[in-house]
Tab-separated table of C-alpha atoms and ligand atoms in Angstrom:
chain	number	residue	atom	x	y	z
A	17	MET	CA	-41.626	-3.773	37.105
A	18	GLN	CA	-40.306	-6.868	35.415
A	19	GLN	CA	-43.761	-7.323	33.837
A	20	ASP	CA	-43.850	-3.654	32.664
A	21	ILE	CA	-40.618	-4.221	30.891
A	22	GLN	CA	-41.677	-7.417	29.247
A	23	GLN	CA	-44.900	-5.725	28.127
A	24	LEU	CA	-43.051	-2.709	26.720
A	25	LEU	CA	-40.623	-5.084	24.978
A	26	ASN	CA	-43.459	-7.064	23.308
A	27	LYS	CA	-45.340	-3.898	22.356
A	28	VAL	CA	-42.352	-2.185	20.827
A	29	LEU	CA	-41.152	-5.380	18.965
A	30	THR	CA	-44.627	-5.522	17.368
A	31	SER	CA	-44.625	-1.806	16.509
A	32	ILE	CA	-41.170	-2.180	14.900
A	33	GLN	CA	-42.595	-4.734	12.476
A	34	GLU	CA	-45.663	-2.584	11.827
A	35	VAL	CA	-43.816	0.586	11.097
A	36	GLY	CA	-43.698	1.269	7.335
A	37	SER	CA	-40.815	3.725	6.819
A	38	THR	CA	-37.348	4.528	8.139
A	39	ASP	CA	-38.641	7.952	9.306
A	40	LYS	CA	-41.341	6.384	11.410
A	41	LEU	CA	-38.892	3.783	12.665
A	42	TYR	CA	-36.637	6.547	13.800
A	43	ASP	CA	-39.448	8.316	15.570
A	44	LEU	CA	-40.367	5.061	17.380
A	45	LYS	CA	-36.783	4.542	18.334
A	46	VAL	CA	-36.644	8.055	19.936
A	47	GLN	CA	-39.922	7.380	21.674
A	48	VAL	CA	-38.571	4.193	23.300
A	49	LEU	CA	-34.822	4.605	23.613
A	50	GLY	CA	-34.407	8.379	23.429
A	51	LYS	CA	-33.385	10.633	26.372
A	52	SER	CA	-36.936	10.791	27.666
A	53	GLY	CA	-38.001	7.548	26.042
A	54	GLU	CA	-40.118	4.941	27.693
A	55	LEU	CA	-37.334	2.433	28.414
A	56	THR	CA	-35.031	5.253	29.512
A	57	SER	CA	-37.537	6.383	32.106
A	58	ILE	CA	-37.775	2.811	33.424
A	59	LEU	CA	-33.977	2.907	33.775
A	60	LYS	CA	-34.255	6.239	35.626
A	61	GLY	CA	-36.716	4.648	38.074
A	62	LEU	CA	-34.090	2.080	39.141
A	63	ARG	CA	-32.708	4.790	41.375
A	64	GLU	CA	-35.345	4.183	43.962
A	65	LEU	CA	-34.574	0.388	44.176
A	66	THR	CA	-32.331	-1.548	46.531
A	67	PRO	CA	-28.880	-2.406	45.233
A	68	ALA	CA	-29.901	-6.078	44.801
A	69	GLN	CA	-33.112	-5.129	42.877
A	70	LYS	CA	-31.075	-2.576	40.900
A	71	SER	CA	-28.750	-5.281	39.577
A	72	GLU	CA	-31.580	-7.753	38.865
A	73	ILE	CA	-33.859	-5.296	37.099
A	74	GLY	CA	-30.907	-3.451	35.555
A	75	LYS	CA	-29.854	-6.667	33.789
A	76	ILE	CA	-33.428	-7.244	32.469
A	77	VAL	CA	-33.618	-3.677	31.195
A	78	ASN	CA	-30.291	-3.928	29.503
A	79	ASP	CA	-31.278	-7.292	27.838
A	80	ALA	CA	-34.518	-5.659	26.728
A	81	LYS	CA	-32.584	-2.662	25.365
A	82	ALA	CA	-30.131	-4.955	23.553
A	83	LYS	CA	-33.031	-6.866	21.947
A	84	LEU	CA	-34.759	-3.689	20.869
A	85	GLU	CA	-31.598	-2.237	19.385
A	86	GLN	CA	-31.024	-5.382	17.446
A	87	ALA	CA	-34.695	-5.333	16.190
A	88	PHE	CA	-34.451	-1.669	15.262
A	89	ASP	CA	-31.199	-2.283	13.276
A	90	ALA	CA	-32.638	-5.289	11.402
A	91	ARG	CA	-35.834	-3.402	10.580
A	92	GLN	CA	-33.873	-0.368	9.525
A	93	ILE	CA	-31.954	-2.438	6.948
A	94	GLU	CA	-35.164	-4.047	5.701
A	95	LEU	CA	-37.033	-0.721	5.335
A	96	LYS	CA	-34.025	1.030	3.738
A	97	HIS	CA	-33.886	-1.675	1.123
A	98	GLN	CA	-37.535	-1.444	0.408
A	99	GLU	CA	-37.320	2.372	0.067
A	100	THR	CA	-34.265	2.288	-2.200
A	101	THR	CA	-35.897	-0.289	-4.470
A	102	ALA	CA	-39.072	1.774	-4.662
A	103	LEU	CA	-37.069	4.929	-5.385
A	104	LEU	CA	-35.019	3.311	-8.102
A	105	LYS	CA	-38.227	2.007	-9.667
A	106	SER	CA	-39.967	5.377	-9.595
A	107	GLN	CA	-36.939	7.195	-11.066
A	108	ALA	CA	-36.069	4.568	-13.631
A	109	VAL	CA	-35.248	5.869	-17.160
A	110	ASP	CA	-36.141	3.714	-20.195
A	111	ILE	CA	-32.815	3.434	-21.950
A	112	SER	CA	-34.079	1.258	-24.762
A	113	ILE	CA	-34.133	3.034	-28.151
A	114	ASP	CA	-37.042	3.018	-30.495
A	115	LYS	CA	-36.650	0.040	-32.759
A	116	HIS	CA	-36.819	2.082	-35.974
A	117	LEU	CA	-33.715	4.039	-35.011
A	118	ARG	CA	-31.738	0.913	-34.599
A	119	GLN	CA	-31.775	-0.143	-38.203
A	120	ILE	CA	-28.333	-0.383	-39.616
A	121	GLY	CA	-27.411	0.232	-43.153
A	122	ASN	CA	-25.912	-2.178	-45.660
A	123	PHE	CA	-23.599	-1.843	-48.556
A	124	HIS	CA	-24.810	-0.531	-51.895
A	125	PRO	CA	-24.946	-3.450	-54.408
A	126	LEU	CA	-22.235	-1.801	-56.435
A	127	SER	CA	-19.955	-1.630	-53.444
A	128	ILE	CA	-20.672	-5.307	-52.642
A	129	THR	CA	-19.775	-6.242	-56.215
A	130	ARG	CA	-16.736	-4.010	-56.381
A	131	ASN	CA	-15.405	-5.293	-53.075
A	132	ARG	CA	-15.927	-8.934	-54.159
A	133	ILE	CA	-14.055	-8.364	-57.438
A	134	VAL	CA	-11.254	-6.300	-55.912
A	135	ASN	CA	-10.676	-8.830	-53.123
A	136	TRP	CA	-10.504	-11.644	-55.619
A	137	PHE	CA	-7.815	-9.889	-57.668
A	138	VAL	CA	-5.956	-8.862	-54.566
A	139	GLY	CA	-5.879	-12.529	-53.692
A	140	LEU	CA	-4.083	-13.133	-56.924
A	141	GLY	CA	-1.450	-10.554	-56.035
A	142	PHE	CA	-2.901	-7.468	-57.675
A	143	VAL	CA	-2.371	-4.161	-55.923
A	144	VAL	CA	-5.097	-1.530	-55.917
A	145	HIS	CA	-3.821	1.614	-57.647
A	146	GLU	CA	-6.456	4.298	-57.822
A	147	SER	CA	-6.150	7.091	-60.398
A	148	PRO	CA	-7.687	10.493	-60.727
A	149	GLU	CA	-11.290	11.000	-61.947
A	150	ILE	CA	-10.315	14.411	-63.326
A	151	ASP	CA	-7.316	13.947	-65.541
A	152	THR	CA	-5.718	15.311	-68.654
A	153	GLU	CA	-6.196	14.400	-72.306
A	154	TYR	CA	-2.705	12.996	-72.162
A	155	TYR	CA	-3.488	10.295	-69.578
A	156	ASN	CA	-6.954	9.586	-70.811
A	157	PHE	CA	-6.121	9.508	-74.609
A	158	GLN	CA	-2.663	10.429	-75.934
A	159	ALA	CA	-0.541	8.201	-73.728
A	160	LEU	CA	-2.915	5.364	-74.517
A	161	ASN	CA	-2.284	5.823	-78.196
A	162	VAL	CA	-5.717	7.457	-78.763
A	163	LEU	CA	-4.382	10.254	-81.011
A	164	ASP	CA	-6.088	13.643	-81.498
A	165	ASP	CA	-8.173	12.831	-84.579
A	166	HIS	CA	-8.563	9.162	-83.801
A	167	PRO	CA	-12.122	7.851	-84.359
A	168	ALA	CA	-11.860	6.059	-80.966
A	169	ARG	CA	-12.460	9.429	-79.311
A	170	ASP	CA	-15.968	9.312	-80.733
A	171	MET	CA	-16.559	5.997	-79.057
A	172	GLN	CA	-16.326	7.753	-75.734
A	173	ASP	CA	-17.946	11.167	-75.796
A	174	THR	CA	-16.000	13.032	-73.244
A	175	PHE	CA	-16.822	15.745	-70.737
A	176	PHE	CA	-14.192	18.471	-70.813
A	177	VAL	CA	-13.820	20.603	-67.746
A	178	GLY	CA	-11.024	22.903	-69.066
A	179	ASP	CA	-8.423	23.154	-71.684
A	180	GLY	CA	-6.979	19.535	-72.016
A	181	VAL	CA	-8.624	18.597	-68.730
A	182	LEU	CA	-11.525	16.122	-68.640
A	183	LEU	CA	-13.572	13.754	-66.558
A	184	ARG	CA	-11.924	10.479	-67.462
A	185	SER	CA	-13.933	8.445	-69.879
A	186	HIS	CA	-12.457	5.132	-68.682
A	187	THR	CA	-10.164	3.862	-65.955
A	188	SER	CA	-7.399	3.164	-68.547
A	189	ASN	CA	-5.745	6.385	-67.421
A	190	GLY	CA	-4.819	4.241	-64.435
A	191	GLN	CA	-2.607	2.027	-66.738
A	192	ILE	CA	-0.442	5.026	-67.662
A	193	ARG	CA	-0.324	6.379	-64.123
A	194	ALA	CA	0.664	2.956	-62.789
A	195	MET	CA	3.409	2.326	-65.409
A	196	GLU	CA	4.829	5.794	-64.756
A	197	SER	CA	5.091	5.223	-61.024
A	198	ILE	CA	5.811	1.556	-60.595
A	199	LYS	CA	8.733	-0.292	-62.132
A	200	PRO	CA	7.760	-3.550	-63.897
A	201	PRO	CA	6.893	-6.279	-63.096
A	202	LEU	CA	3.616	-4.778	-61.909
A	203	LYS	CA	0.116	-6.196	-61.342
A	204	ILE	CA	-2.409	-3.465	-60.513
A	205	LEU	CA	-6.144	-3.056	-60.282
A	206	SER	CA	-7.704	0.381	-60.746
A	207	PRO	CA	-11.360	0.579	-59.767
A	208	GLY	CA	-13.156	3.901	-60.142
A	209	THR	CA	-15.796	6.215	-61.480
A	210	VAL	CA	-15.896	7.179	-65.204
A	211	TYR	CA	-17.927	9.724	-67.202
A	212	ARG	CA	-19.341	9.852	-70.679
A	213	ALA	CA	-21.700	12.267	-72.301
A	214	ASP	CA	-24.436	9.639	-72.683
A	215	ASN	CA	-28.194	10.087	-72.103
A	216	ILE	CA	-29.501	7.955	-69.246
A	217	ASP	CA	-31.592	4.959	-70.105
A	218	ALA	CA	-31.918	1.350	-68.999
A	219	THR	CA	-28.321	0.478	-69.986
A	220	HIS	CA	-26.522	3.815	-70.129
A	221	SER	CA	-25.581	6.471	-67.563
A	222	PRO	CA	-23.256	9.547	-67.909
A	223	MET	CA	-21.566	8.340	-64.718
A	224	PHE	CA	-20.729	4.726	-64.154
A	225	HIS	CA	-17.824	2.589	-62.838
A	226	GLN	CA	-15.065	0.475	-64.265
A	227	ILE	CA	-12.448	-1.835	-62.885
A	228	GLU	CA	-9.171	-1.794	-64.871
A	229	GLY	CA	-6.507	-4.498	-64.611
A	230	LEU	CA	-2.975	-4.248	-65.793
A	231	VAL	CA	-0.132	-6.798	-65.643
A	232	VAL	CA	3.335	-6.047	-67.010
A	233	ASP	CA	6.108	-8.708	-66.759
A	234	LYS	CA	8.561	-10.622	-68.901
A	235	GLY	CA	7.019	-13.110	-71.321
A	236	LEU	CA	3.365	-12.500	-70.811
A	237	THR	CA	1.045	-13.801	-73.493
A	238	MET	CA	-2.642	-13.855	-74.437
A	239	GLY	CA	-2.661	-17.272	-72.671
A	240	ASP	CA	-2.051	-15.500	-69.336
A	241	LEU	CA	-4.754	-12.994	-70.002
A	242	LYS	CA	-7.254	-15.737	-71.007
A	243	GLY	CA	-6.315	-17.831	-67.944
A	244	ILE	CA	-6.956	-15.056	-65.456
A	245	LEU	CA	-10.190	-13.941	-67.133
A	246	SER	CA	-11.528	-17.452	-67.365
A	247	LEU	CA	-10.981	-17.993	-63.526
A	248	PHE	CA	-12.517	-14.561	-62.950
A	249	ALA	CA	-15.678	-15.438	-64.904
A	250	LYS	CA	-16.036	-18.645	-62.888
A	251	PHE	CA	-15.544	-16.752	-59.672
A	252	VAL	CA	-18.004	-13.963	-60.388
A	253	PHE	CA	-20.796	-15.871	-62.309
A	254	GLY	CA	-20.293	-19.444	-61.128
A	255	GLU	CA	-18.127	-22.498	-61.707
A	256	LYS	CA	-19.750	-23.561	-64.874
A	257	THR	CA	-19.091	-20.274	-66.718
A	258	GLU	CA	-16.933	-20.358	-69.803
A	259	ILE	CA	-15.497	-17.408	-71.671
A	260	ARG	CA	-14.819	-16.773	-75.350
A	261	LEU	CA	-12.604	-14.125	-76.824
A	262	ARG	CA	-13.746	-12.192	-79.961
A	263	PRO	CA	-11.244	-10.077	-81.897
A	264	SER	CA	-11.828	-6.368	-81.308
A	265	TYR	CA	-10.062	-3.014	-81.397
A	266	PHE	CA	-8.722	-0.658	-78.782
A	267	PRO	CA	-5.864	1.749	-79.607
A	268	PHE	CA	-4.069	0.842	-76.378
A	269	THR	CA	-4.074	-2.944	-76.828
A	270	GLU	CA	-2.833	-5.000	-79.696
A	271	PRO	CA	-4.275	-7.526	-80.241
A	272	SER	CA	-7.543	-6.518	-78.612
A	273	VAL	CA	-10.453	-8.722	-77.660
A	274	GLU	CA	-13.970	-8.435	-76.399
A	275	VAL	CA	-14.639	-11.100	-73.725
A	276	ASP	CA	-18.035	-12.878	-73.467
A	277	ALA	CA	-19.169	-15.086	-70.566
A	278	SER	CA	-21.468	-17.928	-71.147
A	279	CYS	CA	-24.987	-17.240	-69.909
A	280	ASN	CA	-26.438	-19.504	-67.143
A	281	CYS	CA	-29.765	-19.679	-68.937
A	282	LYS	CA	-30.096	-22.812	-71.026
A	283	SER	CA	-32.738	-21.611	-73.342
A	284	GLY	CA	-31.803	-18.015	-74.052
A	285	CYS	CA	-32.915	-15.088	-71.896
A	286	LYS	CA	-33.318	-11.334	-71.986
A	287	ILE	CA	-29.771	-10.704	-70.728
A	288	CYS	CA	-28.003	-12.732	-73.358
A	289	ARG	CA	-30.710	-12.011	-75.911
A	290	GLY	CA	-31.043	-15.643	-76.771
A	291	THR	CA	-27.402	-15.942	-77.815
A	292	GLY	CA	-26.084	-17.815	-74.791
A	293	TRP	CA	-23.213	-15.283	-74.458
A	294	ILE	CA	-22.868	-12.044	-72.523
A	295	GLU	CA	-20.252	-9.420	-73.279
A	296	ILE	CA	-18.393	-8.643	-70.065
A	297	LEU	CA	-15.300	-6.693	-70.787
A	298	GLY	CA	-12.642	-5.382	-73.197
A	299	ALA	CA	-9.029	-6.569	-72.992
A	300	GLY	CA	-5.865	-7.166	-74.880
A	301	MET	CA	-2.039	-7.159	-74.884
A	302	VAL	CA	-0.789	-3.687	-73.944
A	303	ASN	CA	0.156	-1.939	-77.212
A	304	GLN	CA	3.919	-1.666	-77.507
A	305	LYS	CA	3.540	2.067	-78.198
A	306	VAL	CA	1.852	2.473	-74.792
A	307	LEU	CA	4.682	0.669	-73.036
A	308	SER	CA	7.187	2.945	-74.767
A	309	ASN	CA	5.132	6.037	-73.868
A	310	CYS	CA	5.677	5.005	-70.237
A	311	GLY	CA	9.346	4.364	-70.566
A	312	ILE	CA	8.995	0.522	-70.559
A	313	ASN	CA	11.080	-1.323	-73.106
A	314	PRO	CA	8.695	-3.432	-75.165
A	315	SER	CA	11.422	-5.837	-76.276
A	316	ARG	CA	11.947	-6.725	-72.576
A	317	PHE	CA	8.414	-6.509	-71.166
A	318	SER	CA	4.980	-7.410	-72.339
A	319	GLY	CA	1.650	-6.724	-70.642
A	320	PHE	CA	-2.032	-7.358	-70.742
A	321	ALA	CA	-4.846	-5.151	-69.648
A	322	PHE	CA	-8.557	-5.449	-69.197
A	323	GLY	CA	-11.439	-3.116	-68.316
A	324	MET	CA	-14.858	-4.053	-67.184
A	325	GLY	CA	-18.038	-2.151	-66.414
A	326	LEU	CA	-18.945	-2.617	-62.741
A	327	GLU	CA	-22.670	-1.886	-63.315
A	328	ARG	CA	-22.736	-4.419	-66.104
A	329	ILE	CA	-21.175	-7.253	-64.032
A	330	ASN	CA	-23.284	-6.262	-61.064
A	331	ASN	CA	-26.546	-6.335	-63.082
A	332	ILE	CA	-25.776	-9.727	-64.608
A	333	VAL	CA	-25.005	-11.146	-61.114
A	334	TYR	CA	-28.215	-9.787	-59.525
A	335	GLY	CA	-30.445	-9.964	-62.582
A	336	ILE	CA	-31.133	-6.196	-62.542
A	337	THR	CA	-32.443	-5.028	-65.848
A	338	ASP	CA	-32.356	-1.268	-65.452
A	339	ILE	CA	-29.215	0.565	-64.461
A	340	ARG	CA	-31.171	3.471	-63.123
A	341	HIS	CA	-32.247	1.464	-60.074
A	342	LEU	CA	-28.620	1.661	-58.925
A	343	TYR	CA	-28.649	5.436	-58.676
A	344	GLU	CA	-32.203	6.229	-57.416
A	345	ASN	CA	-31.520	5.338	-53.801
A	346	ASP	CA	-34.950	3.720	-53.316
A	347	LEU	CA	-34.587	1.955	-49.959
A	348	ARG	CA	-37.085	-0.764	-51.075
A	349	PHE	CA	-34.540	-1.662	-53.815
A	350	LEU	CA	-31.369	-1.210	-51.761
A	351	ARG	CA	-32.598	-3.272	-48.787
A	352	GLN	CA	-32.584	-6.356	-50.899
A	353	PHE	CA	-28.785	-6.513	-51.002
A	354	VAL	CA	-27.335	-7.798	-47.764
A	355	VAL	CA	-23.853	-9.284	-47.656
B	29	LIG	N1	-10.946	1.272	-71.683
B	29	LIG	C1	-11.744	0.367	-72.462
B	29	LIG	C2	-13.216	0.859	-72.477
B	29	LIG	O1	-13.548	1.665	-71.599
B	29	LIG	C3	-11.759	-1.053	-71.893
B	29	LIG	C4	-10.387	-1.723	-72.002
B	29	LIG	C5	-9.487	-1.625	-70.919
B	29	LIG	C6	-9.994	-2.351	-73.181
B	29	LIG	C7	-8.240	-2.189	-71.025
B	29	LIG	C8	-8.792	-2.992	-73.251
B	29	LIG	C9	-7.973	-2.900	-72.180
B	29	LIG	O2	-13.978	0.468	-73.215
């Protein structure tokens, strides 16, 4: 009997290792340890033995039973692990996304340049003060001392959208709106879109962008204007850049200047047309009439203003020779500008 038990034990221990699934392991367990299992029937056979034999064999059977249970449990864990791993593998979902969908966009070159410029001026204490793109003749012209029959109105062919209402032809309407709403001293920057009835070609577009600056304080002079613009030119085009001021005319500034930046080319290039200088913006001391129009006393305060074309600055910085590239949304072009 002892031998039978040992044999059964060895046979079952081997089978446990050979069994390949938890289901088969369960069947095997029932077959050996179940109610009418092989070991159970040996236990039942003990009845016919003497008490002494009973206790001897009983101990052996119980030992064998304990060993088998341990082996079944260990194998159960092993098989369960294998089955779970296989199941996870077979049901795995590929959560990686196609590479093409993962492309992220970048800023439009005009946004890059605008942000650079705005941030620089903000660093000098300027406050961004946006003004409406659709405004009245009063804010776009009259208040800026551009009177009804003034020839300056021809300089900026204007889109009218209603009686006395227009698409602003420059961001200078922002000067008036700022002076009306903020008490001097003030230092504002007004970036935005402007419209002129121009045909589109390499250097013109009926829609483009400007950045307007206005400072009103006590005792400001052309020296302050020149100082800021000279630092600005160095910031935007490079340390070696110089500026020069040429006398000009705008009804809203007196005196008025056109500001040129020195070109980086030594020998004369397409952008500066061989002159070594590139026109970058218009500026001047705020006309006293404009201060008065906004309720600011010109004998107490003076101001300077400047207005630059964003496309122009941007195209000089990047060496872009045709403004139309900026509006065509050709990704081959736009992908070249990464901040
Ligand atoms: N508004 C002028 C233009 O569009 C530029 C300018 C702004 C000039 C401020 C002087 C002062 O041409």
